[in-house]
Amino acid sequence: MIKKIIKLFHAKSLVHLIIIFIVFGITGSLSVILSEKVQNFLRIDDLITFYPAFLIAKLLNLLIVYQVCLLIIGTVFGQFRYFIRIQKKFLKRIRILR
């Protein structure tokens, strides 16, 4: 079972997989906190009064902050190459990159 998870995440070993999970965990928590700070700084609440547009703006803010945090935290853990590859794959799927 562990070998399947290692293969799924393209990890080199169990230790590498644990580092990947730690980076994802820290990044997820940090991005929620920081996206709220960015939202307050940009005053998105005051600018957008239409609730569906507000939710879309909030989601886009969260996605951008998450991607930046993923690279920063990944770099701190020495996994920049792994996470830049994941980001490129994500951006290709949402058709921002070719």
XYZ file of N, CA and C in Angstrom:
294
model
N 0.822 -1.192 0.000
C 0.000 0.000 0.000
C 0.873 1.265 0.000
N 1.892 1.277 0.828
C 2.793 2.427 0.891
C 3.511 2.607 -0.441
N 3.899 1.514 -1.061
C 4.595 1.607 -2.344
C 3.702 2.236 -3.412
N 2.399 1.961 -3.358
C 1.469 2.566 -4.309
C 1.374 4.073 -4.088
N 1.361 4.487 -2.835
C 1.294 5.923 -2.511
C 2.584 6.613 -2.936
N 3.715 5.957 -2.687
C 5.001 6.513 -3.115
C 5.017 6.681 -4.635
N 4.519 5.702 -5.341
C 4.470 5.761 -6.805
C 3.490 6.846 -7.262
N 2.366 6.959 -6.599
C 1.350 7.959 -6.961
C 1.897 9.375 -6.855
N 2.665 9.652 -5.812
C 3.223 10.984 -5.593
C 4.600 11.161 -6.247
N 5.080 10.150 -6.948
C 6.395 10.186 -7.601
C 7.500 10.520 -6.595
N 7.379 9.956 -5.411
C 8.384 10.164 -4.373
C 9.522 9.162 -4.564
N 10.676 9.530 -4.073
C 11.852 8.668 -4.207
C 11.895 7.592 -3.128
N 11.343 7.933 -1.952
C 11.365 6.994 -0.834
C 10.260 7.373 0.152
N 10.158 6.607 1.220
C 9.166 6.904 2.250
C 9.481 8.226 2.942
N 10.754 8.501 3.173
C 11.154 9.764 3.806
C 10.782 10.939 2.900
N 11.013 10.789 1.618
C 10.653 11.837 0.653
C 9.140 12.055 0.657
N 8.362 10.986 0.727
C 6.904 11.084 0.787
C 6.456 11.828 2.048
N 7.092 11.539 3.164
C 6.750 12.225 4.418
C 7.066 13.714 4.308
N 8.186 14.056 3.704
C 8.534 15.471 3.498
C 7.485 16.140 2.607
N 7.053 15.451 1.563
C 6.029 15.995 0.665
C 4.739 16.263 1.436
N 4.324 15.323 2.261
C 3.101 15.505 3.049
C 3.244 16.655 4.050
N 4.409 16.790 4.654
C 4.637 17.898 5.591
C 4.536 19.232 4.855
N 5.146 19.308 3.680
C 5.090 20.553 2.896
C 3.650 20.875 2.509
N 2.902 19.875 2.047
C 1.504 20.109 1.694
C 0.683 20.557 2.910
N 0.935 19.964 4.057
C 0.203 20.336 5.268
C 0.482 21.757 5.707
N 1.750 22.111 5.760
C 2.131 23.468 6.165
C 1.604 24.480 5.153
N 1.735 24.162 3.874
C 1.298 25.083 2.824
C -0.208 25.314 2.879
N -0.973 24.273 3.076
C -2.427 24.419 3.149
C -2.852 25.322 4.287
N -2.302 25.101 5.457
C -2.653 25.923 6.615
C -2.184 27.363 6.448
N -0.962 27.530 5.998
C -0.395 28.865 5.833
C -1.122 29.664 4.752
N -1.516 28.995 3.672
C -2.187 29.712 2.586
C -3.559 30.223 3.002
N -4.264 29.490 3.850
C -5.561 29.968 4.345
C -5.363 31.215 5.200
N -4.373 31.192 6.063
C -4.095 32.344 6.932
C -3.651 33.546 6.103
N -2.703 33.330 5.190
C -2.174 34.439 4.401
C -3.178 34.986 3.392
N -4.023 34.125 2.827
C -5.004 34.621 1.861
C -6.019 35.529 2.544
N -6.319 35.256 3.792
C -7.210 36.139 4.565
C -6.540 37.499 4.773
N -5.247 37.478 5.061
C -4.507 38.746 5.236
C -4.470 39.539 3.930
N -4.217 38.856 2.815
C -4.184 39.526 1.510
C -5.561 40.090 1.178
N -6.590 39.317 1.472
C -7.961 39.758 1.212
C -8.285 41.013 2.011
N -7.875 41.048 3.261
C -8.111 42.240 4.089
C -7.282 43.426 3.600
N -6.054 43.167 3.169
C -5.196 44.237 2.676
C -5.760 44.862 1.400
N -6.267 44.018 0.506
C -6.831 44.502 -0.751
C -8.268 45.006 -0.604
N -8.849 44.781 0.559
C -10.232 45.186 0.852
C -11.214 44.634 -0.170
N -11.098 43.354 -0.425
C -11.979 42.697 -1.387
C -13.428 42.752 -0.916
N -13.637 42.713 0.397
C -15.001 42.785 0.937
C -15.694 44.081 0.513
N -14.946 45.187 0.548
C -15.522 46.486 0.202
C -15.674 46.664 -1.308
N -14.756 46.078 -2.076
C -14.775 46.262 -3.525
C -15.861 45.447 -4.220
N -16.086 44.238 -3.752
C -17.018 43.334 -4.426
C -18.200 43.068 -3.503
N -19.367 43.513 -3.926
C -20.566 43.322 -3.102
C -21.423 42.165 -3.604
N -21.273 41.781 -4.869
C -22.016 40.656 -5.429
C -21.389 39.359 -4.917
N -22.153 38.594 -4.124
C -21.596 37.461 -3.393
C -20.938 36.402 -4.285
N -21.540 35.976 -5.391
C -20.848 34.984 -6.237
C -19.507 35.497 -6.773
N -19.442 36.776 -7.138
C -18.171 37.346 -7.596
C -17.165 37.404 -6.450
N -17.658 37.686 -5.237
C -16.794 37.706 -4.058
C -16.185 36.328 -3.813
N -16.992 35.281 -3.948
C -16.480 33.924 -3.741
C -15.436 33.552 -4.788
N -15.668 33.957 -6.025
C -14.697 33.676 -7.085
C -13.392 34.414 -6.811
N -13.491 35.685 -6.391
C -12.288 36.463 -6.067
C -11.538 35.840 -4.886
N -12.285 35.382 -3.913
C -11.666 34.757 -2.732
C -10.963 33.450 -3.122
N -11.587 32.669 -3.985
C -10.996 31.417 -4.440
C -9.737 31.668 -5.265
N -9.782 32.634 -6.157
C -8.595 32.969 -6.947
C -7.459 33.454 -6.053
N -7.794 34.258 -5.065
C -6.799 34.733 -4.102
C -6.156 33.545 -3.386
N -6.979 32.625 -2.936
C -6.478 31.450 -2.223
C -5.581 30.603 -3.120
N -5.966 30.400 -4.367
C -5.156 29.601 -5.280
C -3.792 30.237 -5.546
N -3.777 31.542 -5.723
C -2.505 32.234 -5.979
C -1.599 32.167 -4.754
N -2.171 32.441 -3.597
C -1.377 32.396 -2.360
C -0.880 30.974 -2.108
N -1.710 29.974 -2.381
C -1.306 28.584 -2.183
C -0.118 28.223 -3.072
N -0.173 28.609 -4.334
C 0.908 28.276 -5.258
C 2.222 28.933 -4.840
N 2.159 30.175 -4.404
C 3.367 30.872 -3.951
C 3.910 30.209 -2.682
N 3.021 29.925 -1.735
C 3.450 29.271 -0.488
C 4.033 27.892 -0.755
N 3.464 27.167 -1.709
C 3.962 25.830 -2.019
C 5.412 25.884 -2.488
N 5.733 26.846 -3.322
C 7.118 26.977 -3.773
C 8.046 27.409 -2.642
N 7.595 28.347 -1.822
C 8.447 28.839 -0.731
C 8.700 27.744 0.294
N 7.648 27.090 0.754
C 7.801 26.030 1.768
C 8.546 24.839 1.169
N 8.269 24.515 -0.086
C 8.999 23.433 -0.756
C 10.480 23.723 -0.843
N 10.829 24.986 -1.101
C 12.232 25.381 -1.168
C 12.896 25.266 0.202
N 12.178 25.672 1.240
C 12.725 25.570 2.606
C 13.058 24.114 2.942
N 12.228 23.187 2.460
C 12.464 21.765 2.723
C 13.351 21.109 1.662
N 13.907 21.901 0.746
C 14.816 21.373 -0.257
C 14.135 20.605 -1.372
N 12.884 20.890 -1.623
C 12.119 20.155 -2.625
C 11.603 21.069 -3.741
N 12.369 22.095 -4.085
C 11.925 23.062 -5.085
C 11.615 22.394 -6.417
N 12.492 21.530 -6.897
C 12.295 20.873 -8.197
C 11.014 20.047 -8.227
N 10.752 19.328 -7.149
C 9.556 18.495 -7.089
C 8.301 19.366 -7.168
N 8.261 20.433 -6.399
C 7.050 21.240 -6.345
C 6.896 22.160 -7.544
N 7.968 22.552 -8.192
C 7.835 23.329 -9.421
C 7.268 22.431 -10.518
N 7.640 21.170 -10.498
C 7.068 20.211 -11.454
C 5.568 20.038 -11.212
N 5.178 19.974 -9.953
C 3.758 19.849 -9.619
C 3.003 21.106 -10.041
N 3.596 22.270 -9.827
C 2.944 23.518 -10.225
C 2.767 23.600 -11.731
N 3.786 23.219 -12.482
C 3.679 23.238 -13.937
C 2.565 22.312 -14.410
N 2.471 21.150 -13.785
C 1.420 20.200 -14.130
C 0.040 20.791 -13.840
N -0.101 21.455 -12.696
C -1.366 22.084 -12.320
C -1.733 23.191 -13.296
N -0.769 24.039 -13.634
C -1.031 25.151 -14.541
C -1.359 24.667 -15.954
N -0.800 23.539 -16.350
C -1.153 22.960 -17.648
C -2.581 22.427 -17.628
N -2.979 21.850 -16.524
C -4.340 21.313 -16.426
C -5.401 22.410 -16.459
N -5.099 23.567 -15.880
C -6.080 24.642 -15.929
C -5.813 25.574 -17.115
N -4.942 25.113 -18.002
C -4.655 25.738 -19.303
C -4.087 27.152 -19.198
N -3.265 27.391 -18.207
C -2.529 28.642 -18.132
C -1.192 28.475 -18.830
N -0.579 27.304 -18.685
C 0.647 26.955 -19.400
C 0.344 25.958 -20.493
N 1.221 25.917 -21.448
C 1.067 24.909 -22.525
C 2.048 23.789 -22.346
